[in-house]
Coordinates of C-alpha atoms and ligand atoms in Angstrom, one line a residue:
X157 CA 95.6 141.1 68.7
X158 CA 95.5 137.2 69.4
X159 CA 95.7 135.3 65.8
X160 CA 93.0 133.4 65.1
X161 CA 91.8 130.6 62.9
X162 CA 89.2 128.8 61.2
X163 CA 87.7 127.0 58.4
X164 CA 85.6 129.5 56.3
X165 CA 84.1 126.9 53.8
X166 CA 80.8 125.2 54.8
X167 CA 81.8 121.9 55.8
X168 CA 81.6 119.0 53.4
X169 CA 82.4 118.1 49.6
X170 CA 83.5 121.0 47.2
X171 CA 86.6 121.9 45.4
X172 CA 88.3 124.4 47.5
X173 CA 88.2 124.9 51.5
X174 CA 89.2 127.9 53.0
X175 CA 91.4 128.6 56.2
X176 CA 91.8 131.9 57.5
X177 CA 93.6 133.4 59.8
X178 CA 93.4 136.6 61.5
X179 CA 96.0 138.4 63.9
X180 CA 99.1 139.5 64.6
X181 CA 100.8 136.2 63.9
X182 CA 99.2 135.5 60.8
X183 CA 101.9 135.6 58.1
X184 CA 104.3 134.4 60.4
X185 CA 102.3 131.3 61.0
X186 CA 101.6 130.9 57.1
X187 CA 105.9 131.6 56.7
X188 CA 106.6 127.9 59.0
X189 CA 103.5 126.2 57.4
X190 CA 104.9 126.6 53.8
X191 CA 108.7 128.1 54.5
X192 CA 107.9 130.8 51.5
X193 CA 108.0 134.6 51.7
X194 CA 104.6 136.1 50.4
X195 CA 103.4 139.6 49.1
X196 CA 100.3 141.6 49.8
X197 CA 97.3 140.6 48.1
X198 CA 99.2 138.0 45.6
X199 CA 98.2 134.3 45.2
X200 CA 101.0 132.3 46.0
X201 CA 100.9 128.4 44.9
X202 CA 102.5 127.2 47.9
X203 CA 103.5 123.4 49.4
X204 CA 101.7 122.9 53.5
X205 CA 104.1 121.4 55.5
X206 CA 103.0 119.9 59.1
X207 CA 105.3 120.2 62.2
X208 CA 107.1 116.9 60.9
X209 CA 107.7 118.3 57.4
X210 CA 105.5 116.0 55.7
X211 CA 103.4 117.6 52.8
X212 CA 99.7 118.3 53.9
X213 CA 98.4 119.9 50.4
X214 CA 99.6 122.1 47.8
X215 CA 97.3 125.0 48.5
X216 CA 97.1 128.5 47.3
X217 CA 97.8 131.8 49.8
X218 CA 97.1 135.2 50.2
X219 CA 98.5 137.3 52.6
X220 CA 96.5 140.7 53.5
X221 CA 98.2 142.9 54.6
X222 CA 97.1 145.0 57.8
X223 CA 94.9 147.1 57.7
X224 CA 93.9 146.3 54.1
X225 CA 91.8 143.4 55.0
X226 CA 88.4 142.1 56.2
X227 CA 89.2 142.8 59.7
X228 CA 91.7 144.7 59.3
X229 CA 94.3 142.5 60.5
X230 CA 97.1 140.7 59.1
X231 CA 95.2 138.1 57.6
X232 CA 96.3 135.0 55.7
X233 CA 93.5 132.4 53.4
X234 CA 94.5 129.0 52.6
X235 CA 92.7 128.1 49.9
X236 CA 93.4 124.2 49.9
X237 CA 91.5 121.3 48.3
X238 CA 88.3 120.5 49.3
X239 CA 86.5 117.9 51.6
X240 CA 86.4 117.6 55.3
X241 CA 90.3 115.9 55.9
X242 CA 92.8 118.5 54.0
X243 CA 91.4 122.1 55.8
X244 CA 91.1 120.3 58.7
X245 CA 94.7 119.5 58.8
X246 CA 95.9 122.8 58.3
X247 CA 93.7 124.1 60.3
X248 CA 95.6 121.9 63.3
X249 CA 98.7 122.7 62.2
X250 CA 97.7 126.8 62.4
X251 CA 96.9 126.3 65.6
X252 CA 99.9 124.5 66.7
X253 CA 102.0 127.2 65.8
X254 CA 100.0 129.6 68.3
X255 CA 96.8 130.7 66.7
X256 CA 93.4 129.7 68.6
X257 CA 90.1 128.9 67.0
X258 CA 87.8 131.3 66.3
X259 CA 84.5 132.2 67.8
X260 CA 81.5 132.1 65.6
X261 CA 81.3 135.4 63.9
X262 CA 84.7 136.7 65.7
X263 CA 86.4 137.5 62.1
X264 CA 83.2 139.7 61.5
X265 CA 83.7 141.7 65.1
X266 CA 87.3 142.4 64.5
X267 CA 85.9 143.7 61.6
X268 CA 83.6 146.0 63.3
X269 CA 85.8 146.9 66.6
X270 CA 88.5 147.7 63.8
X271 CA 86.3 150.3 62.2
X272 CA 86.2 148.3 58.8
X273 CA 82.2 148.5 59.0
X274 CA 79.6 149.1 60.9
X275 CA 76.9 147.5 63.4
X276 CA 74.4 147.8 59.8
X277 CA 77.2 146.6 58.2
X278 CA 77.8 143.5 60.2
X279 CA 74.6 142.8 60.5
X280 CA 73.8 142.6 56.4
X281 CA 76.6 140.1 56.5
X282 CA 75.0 137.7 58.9
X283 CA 71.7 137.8 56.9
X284 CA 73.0 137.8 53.4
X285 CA 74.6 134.3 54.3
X286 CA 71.1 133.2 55.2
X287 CA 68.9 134.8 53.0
X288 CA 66.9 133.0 50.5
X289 CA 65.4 135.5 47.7
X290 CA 67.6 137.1 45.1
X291 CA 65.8 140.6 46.2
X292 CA 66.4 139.7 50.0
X293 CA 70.0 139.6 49.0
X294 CA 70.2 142.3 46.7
X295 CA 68.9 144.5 49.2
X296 CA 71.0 143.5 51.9
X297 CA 74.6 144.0 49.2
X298 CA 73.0 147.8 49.3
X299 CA 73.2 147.7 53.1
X300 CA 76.2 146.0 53.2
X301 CA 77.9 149.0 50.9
X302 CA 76.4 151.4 53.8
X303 CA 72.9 152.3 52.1
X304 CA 71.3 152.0 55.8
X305 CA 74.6 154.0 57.4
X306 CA 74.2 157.1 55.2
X307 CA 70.3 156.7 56.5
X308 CA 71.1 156.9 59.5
X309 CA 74.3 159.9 58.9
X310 CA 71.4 161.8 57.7
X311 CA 68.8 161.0 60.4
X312 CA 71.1 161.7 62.8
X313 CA 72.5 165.6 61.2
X314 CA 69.0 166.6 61.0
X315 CA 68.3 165.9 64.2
X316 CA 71.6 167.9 65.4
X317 CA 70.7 170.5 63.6
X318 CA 67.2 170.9 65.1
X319 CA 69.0 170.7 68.8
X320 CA 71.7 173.2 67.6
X321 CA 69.0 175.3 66.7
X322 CA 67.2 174.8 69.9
X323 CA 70.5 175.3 71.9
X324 CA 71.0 179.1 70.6
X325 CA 67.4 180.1 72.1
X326 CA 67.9 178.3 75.4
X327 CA 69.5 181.3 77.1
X328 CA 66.8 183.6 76.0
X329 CA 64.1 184.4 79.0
X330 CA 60.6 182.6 77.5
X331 CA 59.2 185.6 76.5
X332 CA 61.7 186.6 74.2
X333 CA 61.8 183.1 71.9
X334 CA 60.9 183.9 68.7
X335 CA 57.6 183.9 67.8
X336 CA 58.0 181.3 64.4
X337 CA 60.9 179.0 66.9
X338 CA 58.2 176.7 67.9
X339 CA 56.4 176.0 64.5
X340 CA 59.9 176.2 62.6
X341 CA 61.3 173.4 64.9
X342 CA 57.9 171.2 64.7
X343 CA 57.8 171.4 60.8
X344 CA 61.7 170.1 61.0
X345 CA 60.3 166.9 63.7
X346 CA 57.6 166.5 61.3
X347 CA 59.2 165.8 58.3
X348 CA 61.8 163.7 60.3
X349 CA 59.0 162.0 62.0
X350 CA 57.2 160.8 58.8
X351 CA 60.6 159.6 57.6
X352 CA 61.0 157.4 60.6
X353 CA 57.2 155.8 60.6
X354 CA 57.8 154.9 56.7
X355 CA 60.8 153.2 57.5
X356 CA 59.5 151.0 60.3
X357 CA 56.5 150.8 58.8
X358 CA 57.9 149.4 55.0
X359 CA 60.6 147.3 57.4
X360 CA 57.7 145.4 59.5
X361 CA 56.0 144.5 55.9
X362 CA 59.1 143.6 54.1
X363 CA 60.7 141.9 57.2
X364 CA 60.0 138.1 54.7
X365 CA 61.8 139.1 52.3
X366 CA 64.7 138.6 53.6
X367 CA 63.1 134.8 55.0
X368 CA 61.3 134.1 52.2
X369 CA 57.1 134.8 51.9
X370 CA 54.8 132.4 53.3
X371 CA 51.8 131.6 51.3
X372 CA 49.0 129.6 52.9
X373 CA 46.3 128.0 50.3
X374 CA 43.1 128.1 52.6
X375 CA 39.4 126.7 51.9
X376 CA 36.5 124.2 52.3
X377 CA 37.3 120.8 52.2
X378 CA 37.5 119.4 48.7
X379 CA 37.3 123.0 46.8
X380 CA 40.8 121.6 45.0
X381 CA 43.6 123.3 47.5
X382 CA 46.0 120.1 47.2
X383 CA 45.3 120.3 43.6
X384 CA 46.5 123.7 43.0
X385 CA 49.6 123.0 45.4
X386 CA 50.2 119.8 43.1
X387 CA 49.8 122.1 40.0
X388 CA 52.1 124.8 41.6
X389 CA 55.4 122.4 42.4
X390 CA 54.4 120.1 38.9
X391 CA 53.9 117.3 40.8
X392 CA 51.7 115.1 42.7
X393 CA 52.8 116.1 46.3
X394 CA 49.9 116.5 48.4
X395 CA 47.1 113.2 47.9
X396 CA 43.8 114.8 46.2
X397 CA 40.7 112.6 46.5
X398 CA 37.0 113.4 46.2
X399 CA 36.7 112.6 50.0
X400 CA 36.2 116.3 51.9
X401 CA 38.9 116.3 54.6
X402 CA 41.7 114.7 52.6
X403 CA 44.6 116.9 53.6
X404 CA 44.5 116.5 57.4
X405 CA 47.8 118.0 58.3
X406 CA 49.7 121.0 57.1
X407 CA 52.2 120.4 54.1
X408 CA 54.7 122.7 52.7
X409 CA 56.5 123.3 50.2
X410 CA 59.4 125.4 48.8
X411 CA 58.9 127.0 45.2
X412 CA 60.2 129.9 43.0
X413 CA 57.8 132.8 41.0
X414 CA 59.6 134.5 38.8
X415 CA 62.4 135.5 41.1
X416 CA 61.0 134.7 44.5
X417 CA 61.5 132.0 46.4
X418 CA 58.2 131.3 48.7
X419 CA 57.1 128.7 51.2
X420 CA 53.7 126.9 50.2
X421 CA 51.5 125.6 52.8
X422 CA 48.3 124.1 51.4
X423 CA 45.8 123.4 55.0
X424 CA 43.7 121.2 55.7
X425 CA 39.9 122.4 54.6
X426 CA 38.2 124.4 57.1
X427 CA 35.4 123.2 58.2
X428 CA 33.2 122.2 61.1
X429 CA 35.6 119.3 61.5
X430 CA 34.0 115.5 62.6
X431 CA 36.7 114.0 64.2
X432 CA 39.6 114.9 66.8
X433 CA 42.6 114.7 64.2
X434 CA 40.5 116.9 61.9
X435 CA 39.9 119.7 64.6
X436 CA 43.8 120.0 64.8
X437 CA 44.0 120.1 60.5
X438 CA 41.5 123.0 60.8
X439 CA 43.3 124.7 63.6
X440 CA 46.4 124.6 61.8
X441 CA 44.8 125.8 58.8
X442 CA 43.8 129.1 61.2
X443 CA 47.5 129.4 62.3
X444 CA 48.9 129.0 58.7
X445 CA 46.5 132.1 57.8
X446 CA 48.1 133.7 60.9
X447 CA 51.5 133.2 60.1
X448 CA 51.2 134.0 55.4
X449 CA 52.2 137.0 54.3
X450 CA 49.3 136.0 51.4
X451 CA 46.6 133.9 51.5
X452 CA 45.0 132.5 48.4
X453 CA 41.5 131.4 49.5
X454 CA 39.9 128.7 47.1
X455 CA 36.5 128.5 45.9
X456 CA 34.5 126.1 43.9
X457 CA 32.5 127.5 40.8
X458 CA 30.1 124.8 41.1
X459 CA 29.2 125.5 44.7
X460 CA 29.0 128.2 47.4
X461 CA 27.6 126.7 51.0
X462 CA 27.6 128.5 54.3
X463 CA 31.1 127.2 54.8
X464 CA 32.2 129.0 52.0
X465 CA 30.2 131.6 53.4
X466 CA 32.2 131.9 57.0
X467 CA 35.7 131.8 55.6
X468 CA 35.3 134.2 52.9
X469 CA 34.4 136.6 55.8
X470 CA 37.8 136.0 57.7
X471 CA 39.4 136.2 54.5
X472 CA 37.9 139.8 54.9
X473 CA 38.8 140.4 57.8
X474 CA 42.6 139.1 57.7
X475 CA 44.7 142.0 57.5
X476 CA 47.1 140.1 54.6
X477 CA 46.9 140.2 51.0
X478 CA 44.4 138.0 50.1
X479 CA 44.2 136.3 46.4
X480 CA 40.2 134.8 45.8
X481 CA 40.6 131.3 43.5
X482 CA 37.5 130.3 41.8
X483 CA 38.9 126.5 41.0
X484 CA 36.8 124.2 38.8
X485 CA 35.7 127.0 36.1
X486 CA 36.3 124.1 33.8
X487 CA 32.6 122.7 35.4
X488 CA 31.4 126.0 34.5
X489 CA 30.8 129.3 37.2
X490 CA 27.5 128.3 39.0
X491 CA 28.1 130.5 42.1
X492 CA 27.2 135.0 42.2
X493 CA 30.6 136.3 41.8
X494 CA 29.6 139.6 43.3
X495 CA 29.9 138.2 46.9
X496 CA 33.9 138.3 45.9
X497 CA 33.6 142.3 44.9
X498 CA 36.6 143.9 46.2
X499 CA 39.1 141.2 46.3
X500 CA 41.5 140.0 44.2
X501 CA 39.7 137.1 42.2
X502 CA 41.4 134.8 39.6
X503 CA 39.7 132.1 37.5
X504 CA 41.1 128.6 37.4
X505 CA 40.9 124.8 36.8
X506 CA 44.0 123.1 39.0
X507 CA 43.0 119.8 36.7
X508 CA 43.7 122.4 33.5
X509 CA 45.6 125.6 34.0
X510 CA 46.7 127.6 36.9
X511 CA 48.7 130.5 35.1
X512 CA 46.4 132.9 35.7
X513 CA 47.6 132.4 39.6
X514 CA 50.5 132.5 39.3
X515 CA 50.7 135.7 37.0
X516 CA 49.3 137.0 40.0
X517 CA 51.4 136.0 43.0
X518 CA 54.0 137.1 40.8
X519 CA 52.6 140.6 40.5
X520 CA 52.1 140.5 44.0
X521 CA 55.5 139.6 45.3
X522 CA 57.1 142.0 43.1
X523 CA 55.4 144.6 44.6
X524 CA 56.2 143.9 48.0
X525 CA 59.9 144.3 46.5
X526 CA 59.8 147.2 44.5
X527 CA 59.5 149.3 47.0
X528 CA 63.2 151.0 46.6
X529 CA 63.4 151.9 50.9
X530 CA 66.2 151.7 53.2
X531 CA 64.8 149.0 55.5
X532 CA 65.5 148.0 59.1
X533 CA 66.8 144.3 58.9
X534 CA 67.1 143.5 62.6
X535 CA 64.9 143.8 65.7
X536 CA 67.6 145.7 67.5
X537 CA 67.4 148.3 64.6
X538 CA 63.8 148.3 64.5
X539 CA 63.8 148.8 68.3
X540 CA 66.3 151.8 67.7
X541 CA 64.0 153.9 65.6
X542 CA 61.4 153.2 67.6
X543 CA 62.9 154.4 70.7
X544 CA 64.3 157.5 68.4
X545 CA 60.5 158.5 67.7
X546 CA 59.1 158.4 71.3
X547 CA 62.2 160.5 72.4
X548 CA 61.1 163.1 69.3
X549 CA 57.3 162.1 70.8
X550 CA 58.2 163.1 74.0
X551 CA 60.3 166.4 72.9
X552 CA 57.3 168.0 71.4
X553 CA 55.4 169.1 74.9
X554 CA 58.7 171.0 75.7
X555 CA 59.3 172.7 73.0
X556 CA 55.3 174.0 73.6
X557 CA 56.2 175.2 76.6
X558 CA 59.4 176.4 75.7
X559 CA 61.4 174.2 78.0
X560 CA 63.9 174.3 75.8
X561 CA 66.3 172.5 77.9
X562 CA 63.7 169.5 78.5
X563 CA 63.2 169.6 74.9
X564 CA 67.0 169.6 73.4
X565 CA 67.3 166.5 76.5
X566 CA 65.2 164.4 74.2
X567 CA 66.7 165.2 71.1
X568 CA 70.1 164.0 72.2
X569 CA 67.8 161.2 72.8
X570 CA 66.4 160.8 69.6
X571 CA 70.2 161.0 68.4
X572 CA 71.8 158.3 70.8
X573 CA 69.0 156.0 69.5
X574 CA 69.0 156.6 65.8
X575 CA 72.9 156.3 66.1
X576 CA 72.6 152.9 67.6
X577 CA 72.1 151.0 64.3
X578 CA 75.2 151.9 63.1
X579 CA 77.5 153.1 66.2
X580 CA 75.7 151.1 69.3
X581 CA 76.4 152.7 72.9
X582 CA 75.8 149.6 74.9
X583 CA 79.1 147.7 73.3
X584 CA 79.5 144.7 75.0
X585 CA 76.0 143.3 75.2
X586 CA 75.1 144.2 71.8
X587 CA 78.3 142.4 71.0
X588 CA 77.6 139.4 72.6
X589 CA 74.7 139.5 70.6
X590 CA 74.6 139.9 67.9
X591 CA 78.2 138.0 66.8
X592 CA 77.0 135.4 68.6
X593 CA 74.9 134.2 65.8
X594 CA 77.5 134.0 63.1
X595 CA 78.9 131.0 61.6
X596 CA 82.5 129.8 62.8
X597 CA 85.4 131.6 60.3
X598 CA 82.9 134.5 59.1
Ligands
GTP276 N1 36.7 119.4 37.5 C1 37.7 119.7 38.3 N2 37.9 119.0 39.4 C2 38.9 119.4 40.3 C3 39.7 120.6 40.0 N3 40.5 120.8 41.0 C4 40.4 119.7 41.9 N4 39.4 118.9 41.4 C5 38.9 117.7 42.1 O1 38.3 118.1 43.3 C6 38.5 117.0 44.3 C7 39.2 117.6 45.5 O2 40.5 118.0 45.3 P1 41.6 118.3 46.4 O3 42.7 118.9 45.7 O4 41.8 117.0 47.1 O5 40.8 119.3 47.3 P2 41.3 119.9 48.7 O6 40.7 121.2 48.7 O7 42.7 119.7 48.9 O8 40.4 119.0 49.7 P3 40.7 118.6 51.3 O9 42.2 118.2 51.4 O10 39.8 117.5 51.6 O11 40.4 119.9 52.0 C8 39.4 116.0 43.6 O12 38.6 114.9 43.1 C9 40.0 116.7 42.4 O13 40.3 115.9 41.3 C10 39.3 121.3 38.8 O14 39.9 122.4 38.5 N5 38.4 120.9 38.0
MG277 MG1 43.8 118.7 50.3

């Protein structure tokens, strides 16, 4: 394989910097650079020449030794001091003596054409480097060790077992099928069936975890929305003012609950809104509701209009979790609280204390993480189970009329597609596309 070579560090200040290299050439290349001998897996403290033997850094090497490494490769890390100039260097140097830059995410798809992980595998990487809650990459590590593979291993025998069970009958004239075939073989779908749809299903609502849940902070003007966003980040962020239709723009903000990292948006109140720039607030404020994974809606204990009135019933109808805020208790609850019955309500004064909130976003998000599922981190997985339950969809009205040909057809279906996620069929493309988004030197 063609060596090649990259800075694996982000680029900037820090300590170390990391070149790797990846290839046939590898060791042979990192031999001229420092004219040292090296062994397998052993840090060697090593002086960087360049081509006219002038020192470049004093860096430390380790040669892996194929096929014991990431990509299975001969594969050599520099691990030189830090900043932009000294990596940078060697890097020039590497590829002087023969070795060609890397494509972004190419050390990750020699990885994967070597057989050193999986599709699943590959694709946990690329999102663990971006992911920004501790459960987000927790959950990807799991994936990453195979959690999602042995899913899919398992999937995927069941499934061949059903068809191998089918296969014996097919020879038999219709007549002679076994009476119990047809249930025996639906019960088996079933149960795979039900697996699949909670799968997809716990995927779809965990998909932010990975990102990050968005909370929107929604209301009537003036009902103290800024204020709690203030109280949330302890600071005076957003302006609050007496004036209804202060916040006239979307802000957000990032801030941590316990363990969870969330985006904030407080909206600009919703109301009937007087001028042009205030229309677009309010629309905005619709759209952040569209895009939250929760939405606290604030209401004022001294006050309950017809305004109030409207959005409390499209915080009804919103299909999100939903967290009531009574703000302003400290004036004392003039308003019927029964019109909240059924929602999550909390108490608060922004000017006083907020805890009570944010006891229960924290309760909240950690339920949204606690469920302990293997879950679909890409589209193209997503679209692979999907396309595995309309093939077992579509196998059911054969094995009813004991077309047991038709019916074993789709199975092989319903296998091709669930084995997708870990073994794709359509190589190239789905190579292209999904290295394609990896950092350089990953
Ligand atoms: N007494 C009391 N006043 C509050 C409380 N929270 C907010 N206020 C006051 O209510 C007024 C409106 O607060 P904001 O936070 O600007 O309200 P908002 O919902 O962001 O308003 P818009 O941006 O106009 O939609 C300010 O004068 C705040 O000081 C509270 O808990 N108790
Ligand atoms: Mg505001």
């Amino acid at each position: 394989m063609e060596t090649i070579a990259a800075i694996a560090t982000p680029n900037g200040i820090g300590a170390i910097s990391i070149v790797r290299i990846s290839g046939d050439n590898a060791l042979e290349i990192a031999k001229k650079l420092t004219k040292k001998e090296f062994t397998p897996r052993k840090a060697t403290l090593a002086k960087v020449f360049d081509s006219n033997d002038e020192l470049i850094d004093i860096a430390l090497v380790i040669y892996f030794k194929a096929p014991s490494s990431f990509t299975g490769e001969d594969v050599v890390e520099f691990q030189c001091h830090g900043g932009v100039v000294v990596s940078r260097l060697i890097l020039e140097e590497v590829l002087k003596h023969g070795a060609r830059l890397a494509n972004p995410g190419e050390f990750t798809k020699r990885a994967f054409l070597n057989g050193k992980i999986d599709a699943s595998q590959a694709e946990a990487i690329a999102k663990l480097i971006e992911t920004r809650s501790k459960e987000g990459a927790k959950l990807l590590s799991r994936q990453l060790e195979g959690d999602l593979s042995k899913f899919v291993d398992e999937v995927r025998e069941k499934l061949i077992e059903i068809m191998a069970y089918a296969e014996v009958f097919i020879d038999y004239a219709e007549e002679d099928l076994p009476e119990t075939l047809g249930s025996e073989i639906e019960e088996r779908l079933q149960k795979i069936e039900e697996l699949l749809i909670h799968t997809l299903e716990s995927s779809k609502r965990r998909e932010a975890l990975l990102s990050g849940y968005k909370v929107a902070i929604v209301g009537k003007p003036n009902v103290g929305k800024s204020s709690i966003l203030n109280a949330l980040l302890n600071k005076q962020r957003a302006i609050v003012s007496d004036i209804a239709g202060t916040t006239r723009d979307t802000i957000e903000e990032d801030i941590q609950i316990g363990s969870h990292l969330i985006r904030i948006i407080d909206t600009a109140g919703i109301r009937a809104a007087k001028d042009e720039i205030e229309k677009i607030g309010v629309e905005r404020s619709k759209k952040a509701i569209e895009e939250a994974d929760i939405v606290v809606g604030v209401f004022s204990a001294d006050e309950f209009t017809k305004e109030d009135e409207e959005i409390l019933e499209l915080l009804k109808n919103v299909d999100k979790e939903v967290i009531i805020v009574i703000n302003k208790v400290d004036k004392g609850i003039n308003i019927d609280l029964d019109k909240f019955q059924g929602l999550k309500v909390v108490k608060i004064s922004a000017k006083k204390d907020i805890s009570p909130l944010i006891d229960e976003l924290k309760n909240l998000l950690d339920s949204f993480s606690s469920e302990d599922e293997h879950i679909l981190i890409s589209t193209r997985q997503i679209h692979a189970v999907e396309k595995a339950l309309n093939a077992i969809n579509e196998s059911k009205q054969f094995l009813q009329t004991g077309e047991l040909e038709l019916f074993s057809y789709q199975i092989q279906d319903a296998i091709r597609a669930i084995s997708e996620i870990t073994k794709p069929f359509e190589y190239d493309e789905m190579l292209d596309k999904m290295f394609g988004s990896f950092c350089v030197g990953k």
